[in-house]
Amino acid sequence: MAWEFRNGIPIYTQIVDEMSARIASGRYSPGQRLPSVRDLALEAGVNPNTMQRALTELERRGMIHTERTSGKFVSDRQDALKELNKKMAEKYVARMIQELMAMGMKKEEIVDAVLEGLKEV
């Protein structure tokens, strides 16, 4: 089944976000070989060139690396993975805050709700 993409955001950046989320969640674990560009493109329902562009960006960020003749692998660099988790958390929190503010909540109310939620975990 093809991935779902949002309008107004370049597809390759959405692929970078999706692949980053898969790495951060452990779906693709450190050192794991990724499916081929062609297979990932088929899964996502995109042109292989678009998928390659996204993978090149992930490699530039240190999330994956290429081994000649062996394929692309998830990085086992802990600093890169830690930075990825931090960025994913920041994006999630920013999106949550925007949604809560759109519902009419004030910043103080959001802070109170987050602190209350942290007490429950």
mmCIF file of N, CA and C in Angstrom:
data_model
loop_
_atom_site.group_PDB
_atom_site.id
_atom_site.type_symbol
_atom_site.label_atom_id
_atom_site.label_comp_id
_atom_site.label_asym_id
_atom_site.label_seq_id
_atom_site.Cartn_x
_atom_site.Cartn_y
_atom_site.Cartn_z
ATOM 1 N N MET A 1 0.846 -1.181 0.000
ATOM 2 C CA MET A 1 0.000 0.000 0.000
ATOM 3 C C MET A 1 0.889 1.241 0.000
ATOM 4 N N ALA A 2 0.591 2.197 -0.864
ATOM 5 C CA ALA A 2 1.389 3.412 -0.983
ATOM 6 C C ALA A 2 1.263 4.268 0.276
ATOM 7 N N TRP A 3 2.323 4.986 0.564
ATOM 8 C CA TRP A 3 2.316 5.888 1.707
ATOM 9 C C TRP A 3 1.391 7.058 1.403
ATOM 10 N N GLU A 4 0.903 7.709 2.450
ATOM 11 C CA GLU A 4 0.054 8.885 2.270
ATOM 12 C C GLU A 4 0.914 10.137 2.374
ATOM 13 N N PHE A 5 0.773 11.031 1.394
ATOM 14 C CA PHE A 5 1.542 12.267 1.378
ATOM 15 C C PHE A 5 0.596 13.455 1.452
ATOM 16 N N ARG A 6 1.071 14.521 2.110
ATOM 17 C CA ARG A 6 0.288 15.741 2.272
ATOM 18 C C ARG A 6 0.628 16.723 1.147
ATOM 19 N N ASN A 7 -0.346 17.497 0.748
ATOM 20 C CA ASN A 7 -0.121 18.537 -0.259
ATOM 21 C C ASN A 7 0.681 19.679 0.338
ATOM 22 N N GLY A 8 1.421 20.367 -0.503
ATOM 23 C CA GLY A 8 2.140 21.558 -0.075
ATOM 24 C C GLY A 8 3.503 21.301 0.526
ATOM 25 N N ILE A 9 3.874 20.045 0.699
ATOM 26 C CA ILE A 9 5.188 19.692 1.249
ATOM 27 C C ILE A 9 5.850 18.763 0.243
ATOM 28 N N PRO A 10 7.091 19.063 -0.162
ATOM 29 C CA PRO A 10 7.752 18.196 -1.141
ATOM 30 C C PRO A 10 7.736 16.732 -0.689
ATOM 31 N N ILE A 11 7.458 15.851 -1.623
ATOM 32 C CA ILE A 11 7.345 14.426 -1.297
ATOM 33 C C ILE A 11 8.634 13.893 -0.703
ATOM 34 N N TYR A 12 9.783 14.310 -1.255
ATOM 35 C CA TYR A 12 11.035 13.751 -0.733
ATOM 36 C C TYR A 12 11.245 14.123 0.731
ATOM 37 N N THR A 13 10.799 15.317 1.152
ATOM 38 C CA THR A 13 10.962 15.681 2.566
ATOM 39 C C THR A 13 10.016 14.863 3.444
ATOM 40 N N GLN A 14 8.844 14.529 2.920
ATOM 41 C CA GLN A 14 7.925 13.672 3.663
ATOM 42 C C GLN A 14 8.486 12.254 3.783
ATOM 43 N N ILE A 15 9.190 11.807 2.738
ATOM 44 C CA ILE A 15 9.841 10.493 2.797
ATOM 45 C C ILE A 15 10.948 10.518 3.842
ATOM 46 N N VAL A 16 11.728 11.599 3.872
ATOM 47 C CA VAL A 16 12.782 11.736 4.888
ATOM 48 C C VAL A 16 12.162 11.641 6.277
ATOM 49 N N ASP A 17 11.049 12.333 6.489
ATOM 50 C CA ASP A 17 10.377 12.295 7.793
ATOM 51 C C ASP A 17 9.890 10.885 8.127
ATOM 52 N N GLU A 18 9.288 10.208 7.156
ATOM 53 C CA GLU A 18 8.773 8.853 7.390
ATOM 54 C C GLU A 18 9.906 7.876 7.691
ATOM 55 N N MET A 19 10.975 7.943 6.905
ATOM 56 C CA MET A 19 12.108 7.044 7.134
ATOM 57 C C MET A 19 12.764 7.359 8.478
ATOM 58 N N SER A 20 12.854 8.642 8.823
ATOM 59 C CA SER A 20 13.409 9.029 10.122
ATOM 60 C C SER A 20 12.568 8.458 11.254
ATOM 61 N N ALA A 21 11.251 8.530 11.098
ATOM 62 C CA ALA A 21 10.357 7.977 12.122
ATOM 63 C C ALA A 21 10.533 6.467 12.241
ATOM 64 N N ARG A 22 10.718 5.800 11.119
ATOM 65 C CA ARG A 22 10.922 4.348 11.148
ATOM 66 C C ARG A 22 12.236 3.991 11.834
ATOM 67 N N ILE A 23 13.254 4.802 11.617
ATOM 68 C CA ILE A 23 14.539 4.556 12.279
ATOM 69 C C ILE A 23 14.414 4.849 13.771
ATOM 70 N N ALA A 24 13.798 5.990 14.106
ATOM 71 C CA ALA A 24 13.663 6.379 15.516
ATOM 72 C C ALA A 24 12.835 5.367 16.303
ATOM 73 N N SER A 25 11.835 4.776 15.659
ATOM 74 C CA SER A 25 10.958 3.826 16.349
ATOM 75 C C SER A 25 11.564 2.431 16.460
ATOM 76 N N GLY A 26 12.657 2.205 15.739
ATOM 77 C CA GLY A 26 13.285 0.886 15.772
ATOM 78 C C GLY A 26 12.785 -0.057 14.694
ATOM 79 N N ARG A 27 11.871 0.410 13.868
ATOM 80 C CA ARG A 27 11.410 -0.443 12.759
ATOM 81 C C ARG A 27 12.590 -0.823 11.868
ATOM 82 N N TYR A 28 13.475 0.142 11.643
ATOM 83 C CA TYR A 28 14.766 -0.126 11.012
ATOM 84 C C TYR A 28 15.802 0.095 12.098
ATOM 85 N N SER A 29 16.452 -0.950 12.530
ATOM 86 C CA SER A 29 17.372 -0.842 13.660
ATOM 87 C C SER A 29 18.795 -0.547 13.196
ATOM 88 N N PRO A 30 19.644 -0.029 14.099
ATOM 89 C CA PRO A 30 21.030 0.288 13.746
ATOM 90 C C PRO A 30 21.736 -0.915 13.123
ATOM 91 N N GLY A 31 22.391 -0.655 11.995
ATOM 92 C CA GLY A 31 23.125 -1.703 11.294
ATOM 93 C C GLY A 31 22.285 -2.512 10.324
ATOM 94 N N GLN A 32 20.972 -2.337 10.358
ATOM 95 C CA GLN A 32 20.084 -3.109 9.481
ATOM 96 C C GLN A 32 20.189 -2.620 8.045
ATOM 97 N N ARG A 33 20.194 -3.557 7.115
ATOM 98 C CA ARG A 33 20.205 -3.225 5.691
ATOM 99 C C ARG A 33 18.805 -2.789 5.290
ATOM 100 N N LEU A 34 18.719 -1.665 4.581
ATOM 101 C CA LEU A 34 17.433 -1.167 4.108
ATOM 102 C C LEU A 34 17.026 -1.900 2.834
ATOM 103 N N PRO A 35 15.734 -1.949 2.554
ATOM 104 C CA PRO A 35 15.306 -2.471 1.254
ATOM 105 C C PRO A 35 15.928 -1.622 0.138
ATOM 106 N N SER A 36 15.958 -2.155 -1.061
ATOM 107 C CA SER A 36 16.535 -1.423 -2.188
ATOM 108 C C SER A 36 15.734 -0.155 -2.465
ATOM 109 N N VAL A 37 16.369 0.785 -3.162
ATOM 110 C CA VAL A 37 15.693 2.026 -3.539
ATOM 111 C C VAL A 37 14.423 1.695 -4.314
ATOM 112 N N ARG A 38 14.526 0.772 -5.238
ATOM 113 C CA ARG A 38 13.371 0.391 -6.054
ATOM 114 C C ARG A 38 12.246 -0.186 -5.185
ATOM 115 N N ASP A 39 12.595 -1.061 -4.248
ATOM 116 C CA ASP A 39 11.570 -1.647 -3.371
ATOM 117 C C ASP A 39 10.923 -0.597 -2.472
ATOM 118 N N LEU A 40 11.734 0.303 -1.917
ATOM 119 C CA LEU A 40 11.171 1.372 -1.084
ATOM 120 C C LEU A 40 10.262 2.277 -1.908
ATOM 121 N N ALA A 41 10.684 2.591 -3.146
ATOM 122 C CA ALA A 41 9.875 3.443 -4.020
ATOM 123 C C ALA A 41 8.542 2.771 -4.344
ATOM 124 N N LEU A 42 8.578 1.472 -4.611
ATOM 125 C CA LEU A 42 7.331 0.739 -4.875
ATOM 126 C C LEU A 42 6.414 0.765 -3.660
ATOM 127 N N GLU A 43 6.993 0.534 -2.488
ATOM 128 C CA GLU A 43 6.202 0.546 -1.253
ATOM 129 C C GLU A 43 5.559 1.908 -1.026
ATOM 130 N N ALA A 44 6.336 2.971 -1.271
ATOM 131 C CA ALA A 44 5.842 4.330 -1.031
ATOM 132 C C ALA A 44 4.948 4.833 -2.157
ATOM 133 N N GLY A 45 5.049 4.212 -3.326
ATOM 134 C CA GLY A 45 4.273 4.678 -4.470
ATOM 135 C C GLY A 45 4.851 5.922 -5.103
ATOM 136 N N VAL A 46 6.198 6.004 -5.120
ATOM 137 C CA VAL A 46 6.870 7.177 -5.684
ATOM 138 C C VAL A 46 7.892 6.734 -6.734
ATOM 139 N N ASN A 47 8.382 7.699 -7.486
ATOM 140 C CA ASN A 47 9.431 7.457 -8.465
ATOM 141 C C ASN A 47 10.725 7.092 -7.731
ATOM 142 N N PRO A 48 11.496 6.127 -8.226
ATOM 143 C CA PRO A 48 12.762 5.773 -7.572
ATOM 144 C C PRO A 48 13.717 6.959 -7.409
ATOM 145 N N ASN A 49 13.667 7.922 -8.345
ATOM 146 C CA ASN A 49 14.534 9.101 -8.215
ATOM 147 C C ASN A 49 14.159 9.938 -6.991
ATOM 148 N N THR A 50 12.866 10.014 -6.700
ATOM 149 C CA THR A 50 12.405 10.740 -5.513
ATOM 150 C C THR A 50 12.873 10.031 -4.252
ATOM 151 N N MET A 51 12.763 8.708 -4.241
ATOM 152 C CA MET A 51 13.229 7.934 -3.089
ATOM 153 C C MET A 51 14.735 8.096 -2.919
ATOM 154 N N GLN A 52 15.473 8.063 -4.029
ATOM 155 C CA GLN A 52 16.926 8.220 -3.948
ATOM 156 C C GLN A 52 17.287 9.580 -3.365
ATOM 157 N N ARG A 53 16.561 10.614 -3.759
ATOM 158 C CA ARG A 53 16.819 11.957 -3.225
ATOM 159 C C ARG A 53 16.625 11.980 -1.711
ATOM 160 N N ALA A 54 15.574 11.327 -1.238
ATOM 161 C CA ALA A 54 15.311 11.269 0.205
ATOM 162 C C ALA A 54 16.412 10.490 0.922
ATOM 163 N N LEU A 55 16.832 9.375 0.349
ATOM 164 C CA LEU A 55 17.885 8.571 0.977
ATOM 165 C C LEU A 55 19.214 9.313 0.988
ATOM 166 N N THR A 56 19.476 10.091 -0.052
ATOM 167 C CA THR A 56 20.690 10.912 -0.080
ATOM 168 C C THR A 56 20.671 11.920 1.061
ATOM 169 N N GLU A 57 19.508 12.501 1.323
ATOM 170 C CA GLU A 57 19.379 13.450 2.436
ATOM 171 C C GLU A 57 19.582 12.747 3.776
ATOM 172 N N LEU A 58 19.021 11.554 3.926
ATOM 173 C CA LEU A 58 19.231 10.792 5.162
ATOM 174 C C LEU A 58 20.705 10.458 5.350
ATOM 175 N N GLU A 59 21.387 10.164 4.264
ATOM 176 C CA GLU A 59 22.816 9.868 4.356
ATOM 177 C C GLU A 59 23.597 11.128 4.734
ATOM 178 N N ARG A 60 23.209 12.263 4.154
ATOM 179 C CA ARG A 60 23.864 13.532 4.493
ATOM 180 C C ARG A 60 23.712 13.844 5.978
ATOM 181 N N ARG A 61 22.568 13.480 6.549
ATOM 182 C CA ARG A 61 22.306 13.723 7.973
ATOM 183 C C ARG A 61 22.952 12.681 8.883
ATOM 184 N N GLY A 62 23.548 11.650 8.288
ATOM 185 C CA GLY A 62 24.218 10.627 9.082
ATOM 186 C C GLY A 62 23.301 9.534 9.593
ATOM 187 N N MET A 63 22.069 9.471 9.074
ATOM 188 C CA MET A 63 21.108 8.476 9.541
ATOM 189 C C MET A 63 21.338 7.110 8.895
ATOM 190 N N ILE A 64 21.826 7.131 7.659
ATOM 191 C CA ILE A 64 22.129 5.890 6.954
ATOM 192 C C ILE A 64 23.484 6.034 6.289
ATOM 193 N N HIS A 65 24.048 4.924 5.852
ATOM 194 C CA HIS A 65 25.287 4.962 5.077
ATOM 195 C C HIS A 65 25.219 3.891 3.999
ATOM 196 N N THR A 66 26.009 4.094 2.955
ATOM 197 C CA THR A 66 26.036 3.163 1.835
ATOM 198 C C THR A 66 27.317 2.363 1.882
ATOM 199 N N GLU A 67 27.187 1.068 1.708
ATOM 200 C CA GLU A 67 28.349 0.199 1.562
ATOM 201 C C GLU A 67 28.341 -0.283 0.123
ATOM 202 N N ARG A 68 29.413 0.016 -0.577
ATOM 203 C CA ARG A 68 29.489 -0.347 -1.989
ATOM 204 C C ARG A 68 29.142 -1.803 -2.200
ATOM 205 N N THR A 69 28.323 -2.050 -3.165
ATOM 206 C CA THR A 69 27.854 -3.379 -3.584
ATOM 207 C C THR A 69 27.008 -4.097 -2.534
ATOM 208 N N SER A 70 26.871 -3.533 -1.342
ATOM 209 C CA SER A 70 26.082 -4.201 -0.299
ATOM 210 C C SER A 70 24.747 -3.521 -0.037
ATOM 211 N N GLY A 71 24.636 -2.234 -0.341
ATOM 212 C CA GLY A 71 23.382 -1.523 -0.133
ATOM 213 C C GLY A 71 23.479 -0.424 0.901
ATOM 214 N N LYS A 72 22.328 0.004 1.351
ATOM 215 C CA LYS A 72 22.228 1.088 2.331
ATOM 216 C C LYS A 72 21.858 0.493 3.679
ATOM 217 N N PHE A 73 22.490 1.031 4.722
ATOM 218 C CA PHE A 73 22.309 0.515 6.073
ATOM 219 C C PHE A 73 21.987 1.647 7.030
ATOM 220 N N VAL A 74 21.208 1.331 8.058
ATOM 221 C CA VAL A 74 20.917 2.297 9.113
ATOM 222 C C VAL A 74 22.201 2.529 9.896
ATOM 223 N N SER A 75 22.482 3.781 10.169
ATOM 224 C CA SER A 75 23.680 4.141 10.922
ATOM 225 C C SER A 75 23.635 3.555 12.325
ATOM 226 N N ASP A 76 24.802 3.186 12.804
ATOM 227 C CA ASP A 76 24.875 2.752 14.203
ATOM 228 C C ASP A 76 25.552 3.824 15.051
ATOM 229 N N ARG A 77 25.654 5.035 14.483
ATOM 230 C CA ARG A 77 26.212 6.168 15.222
ATOM 231 C C ARG A 77 25.189 6.637 16.251
ATOM 232 N N GLN A 78 25.495 6.455 17.509
ATOM 233 C CA GLN A 78 24.564 6.813 18.573
ATOM 234 C C GLN A 78 24.276 8.311 18.615
ATOM 235 N N ASP A 79 25.276 9.149 18.281
ATOM 236 C CA ASP A 79 25.043 10.594 18.302
ATOM 237 C C ASP A 79 24.012 10.993 17.252
ATOM 238 N N ALA A 80 24.088 10.396 16.071
ATOM 239 C CA ALA A 80 23.127 10.709 15.013
ATOM 240 C C ALA A 80 21.732 10.223 15.397
ATOM 241 N N LEU A 81 21.653 9.044 15.986
ATOM 242 C CA LEU A 81 20.349 8.509 16.387
ATOM 243 C C LEU A 81 19.741 9.316 17.531
ATOM 244 N N LYS A 82 20.582 9.763 18.455
ATOM 245 C CA LYS A 82 20.097 10.590 19.568
ATOM 246 C C LYS A 82 19.566 11.922 19.034
ATOM 247 N N GLU A 83 20.288 12.515 18.089
ATOM 248 C CA GLU A 83 19.848 13.774 17.481
ATOM 249 C C GLU A 83 18.530 13.575 16.730
ATOM 250 N N LEU A 84 18.398 12.443 16.044
ATOM 251 C CA LEU A 84 17.156 12.141 15.337
ATOM 252 C C LEU A 84 15.992 12.066 16.315
ATOM 253 N N ASN A 85 16.167 11.342 17.408
ATOM 254 C CA ASN A 85 15.099 11.226 18.403
ATOM 255 C C ASN A 85 14.715 12.588 18.955
ATOM 256 N N LYS A 86 15.709 13.442 19.190
ATOM 257 C CA LYS A 86 15.437 14.787 19.706
ATOM 258 C C LYS A 86 14.619 15.590 18.697
ATOM 259 N N LYS A 87 15.016 15.557 17.424
ATOM 260 C CA LYS A 87 14.296 16.313 16.398
ATOM 261 C C LYS A 87 12.876 15.786 16.205
ATOM 262 N N MET A 88 12.716 14.466 16.251
ATOM 263 C CA MET A 88 11.382 13.889 16.102
ATOM 264 C C MET A 88 10.491 14.329 17.271
ATOM 265 N N ALA A 89 11.042 14.342 18.479
ATOM 266 C CA ALA A 89 10.277 14.773 19.653
ATOM 267 C C ALA A 89 9.890 16.243 19.527
ATOM 268 N N GLU A 90 10.823 17.078 19.074
ATOM 269 C CA GLU A 90 10.536 18.504 18.922
ATOM 270 C C GLU A 90 9.426 18.738 17.900
ATOM 271 N N LYS A 91 9.461 18.011 16.779
ATOM 272 C CA LYS A 91 8.420 18.158 15.761
ATOM 273 C C LYS A 91 7.063 17.721 16.310
ATOM 274 N N TYR A 92 7.055 16.619 17.042
ATOM 275 C CA TYR A 92 5.809 16.102 17.605
ATOM 276 C C TYR A 92 5.226 17.101 18.605
ATOM 277 N N VAL A 93 6.068 17.624 19.479
ATOM 278 C CA VAL A 93 5.610 18.577 20.492
ATOM 279 C C VAL A 93 5.101 19.854 19.824
ATOM 280 N N ALA A 94 5.818 20.350 18.813
ATOM 281 C CA ALA A 94 5.389 21.565 18.118
ATOM 282 C C ALA A 94 4.025 21.360 17.460
ATOM 283 N N ARG A 95 3.830 20.204 16.848
ATOM 284 C CA ARG A 95 2.550 19.898 16.202
ATOM 285 C C ARG A 95 1.433 19.814 17.245
ATOM 286 N N MET A 96 1.735 19.179 18.388
ATOM 287 C CA MET A 96 0.747 19.051 19.452
ATOM 288 C C MET A 96 0.360 20.440 19.980
ATOM 289 N N ILE A 97 1.356 21.294 20.196
ATOM 290 C CA ILE A 97 1.085 22.637 20.707
ATOM 291 C C ILE A 97 0.217 23.417 19.727
ATOM 292 N N GLN A 98 0.539 23.334 18.431
ATOM 293 C CA GLN A 98 -0.263 24.035 17.423
ATOM 294 C C GLN A 98 -1.713 23.567 17.453
ATOM 295 N N GLU A 99 -1.914 22.258 17.572
ATOM 296 C CA GLU A 99 -3.277 21.723 17.605
ATOM 297 C C GLU A 99 -4.025 22.180 18.855
ATOM 298 N N LEU A 100 -3.348 22.178 19.997
ATOM 299 C CA LEU A 100 -3.997 22.611 21.235
ATOM 300 C C LEU A 100 -4.319 24.097 21.202
ATOM 301 N N MET A 101 -3.426 24.902 20.631
ATOM 302 C CA MET A 101 -3.694 26.340 20.522
ATOM 303 C C MET A 101 -4.851 26.594 19.553
ATOM 304 N N ALA A 102 -4.937 25.777 18.497
ATOM 305 C CA ALA A 102 -6.051 25.907 17.552
ATOM 306 C C ALA A 102 -7.379 25.574 18.224
ATOM 307 N N MET A 103 -7.323 24.753 19.272
ATOM 308 C CA MET A 103 -8.524 24.416 20.048
ATOM 309 C C MET A 103 -8.868 25.523 21.040
ATOM 310 N N GLY A 104 -8.012 26.535 21.136
ATOM 311 C CA GLY A 104 -8.293 27.655 22.021
ATOM 312 C C GLY A 104 -7.558 27.638 23.344
ATOM 313 N N MET A 105 -6.695 26.667 23.546
ATOM 314 C CA MET A 105 -5.955 26.610 24.814
ATOM 315 C C MET A 105 -4.856 27.671 24.831
ATOM 316 N N LYS A 106 -4.635 28.233 26.011
ATOM 317 C CA LYS A 106 -3.553 29.199 26.207
ATOM 318 C C LYS A 106 -2.272 28.442 26.555
ATOM 319 N N LYS A 107 -1.135 29.121 26.380
ATOM 320 C CA LYS A 107 0.163 28.487 26.647
ATOM 321 C C LYS A 107 0.238 27.918 28.062
ATOM 322 N N GLU A 108 -0.253 28.670 29.027
ATOM 323 C CA GLU A 108 -0.198 28.221 30.416
ATOM 324 C C GLU A 108 -1.010 26.945 30.614
ATOM 325 N N GLU A 109 -2.156 26.877 29.958
ATOM 326 C CA GLU A 109 -2.997 25.679 30.056
ATOM 327 C C GLU A 109 -2.305 24.470 29.427
ATOM 328 N N ILE A 110 -1.612 24.711 28.327
ATOM 329 C CA ILE A 110 -0.885 23.624 27.665
ATOM 330 C C ILE A 110 0.233 23.118 28.565
ATOM 331 N N VAL A 111 0.979 24.054 29.163
ATOM 332 C CA VAL A 111 2.061 23.661 30.076
ATOM 333 C C VAL A 111 1.494 22.842 31.230
ATOM 334 N N ASP A 112 0.392 23.314 31.812
ATOM 335 C CA ASP A 112 -0.240 22.579 32.919
ATOM 336 C C ASP A 112 -0.656 21.176 32.482
ATOM 337 N N ALA A 113 -1.229 21.068 31.287
ATOM 338 C CA ALA A 113 -1.679 19.763 30.787
ATOM 339 C C ALA A 113 -0.497 18.823 30.563
ATOM 340 N N VAL A 114 0.592 19.361 30.023
ATOM 341 C CA VAL A 114 1.786 18.533 29.791
ATOM 342 C C VAL A 114 2.371 18.072 31.119
ATOM 343 N N LEU A 115 2.497 18.986 32.079
ATOM 344 C CA LEU A 115 3.042 18.609 33.386
ATOM 345 C C LEU A 115 2.161 17.569 34.071
ATOM 346 N N GLU A 116 0.856 17.726 33.946
ATOM 347 C CA GLU A 116 -0.072 16.754 34.527
ATOM 348 C C GLU A 116 0.087 15.396 33.843
ATOM 349 N N GLY A 117 0.241 15.423 32.534
ATOM 350 C CA GLY A 117 0.438 14.181 31.796
ATOM 351 C C GLY A 117 1.725 13.480 32.175
ATOM 352 N N LEU A 118 2.771 14.252 32.452
ATOM 353 C CA LEU A 118 4.051 13.658 32.858
ATOM 354 C C LEU A 118 3.951 12.969 34.212
ATOM 355 N N LYS A 119 3.069 13.460 35.066
ATOM 356 C CA LYS A 119 2.882 12.830 36.380
ATOM 357 C C LYS A 119 2.301 11.428 36.241
ATOM 358 N N GLU A 120 1.550 11.212 35.164
ATOM 359 C CA GLU A 120 0.853 9.941 34.979
ATOM 360 C C GLU A 120 1.714 8.862 34.337
ATOM 361 N N VAL A 121 2.888 9.221 33.855
ATOM 362 C CA VAL A 121 3.750 8.202 33.218
ATOM 363 C C VAL A 121 4.860 7.756 34.130
#
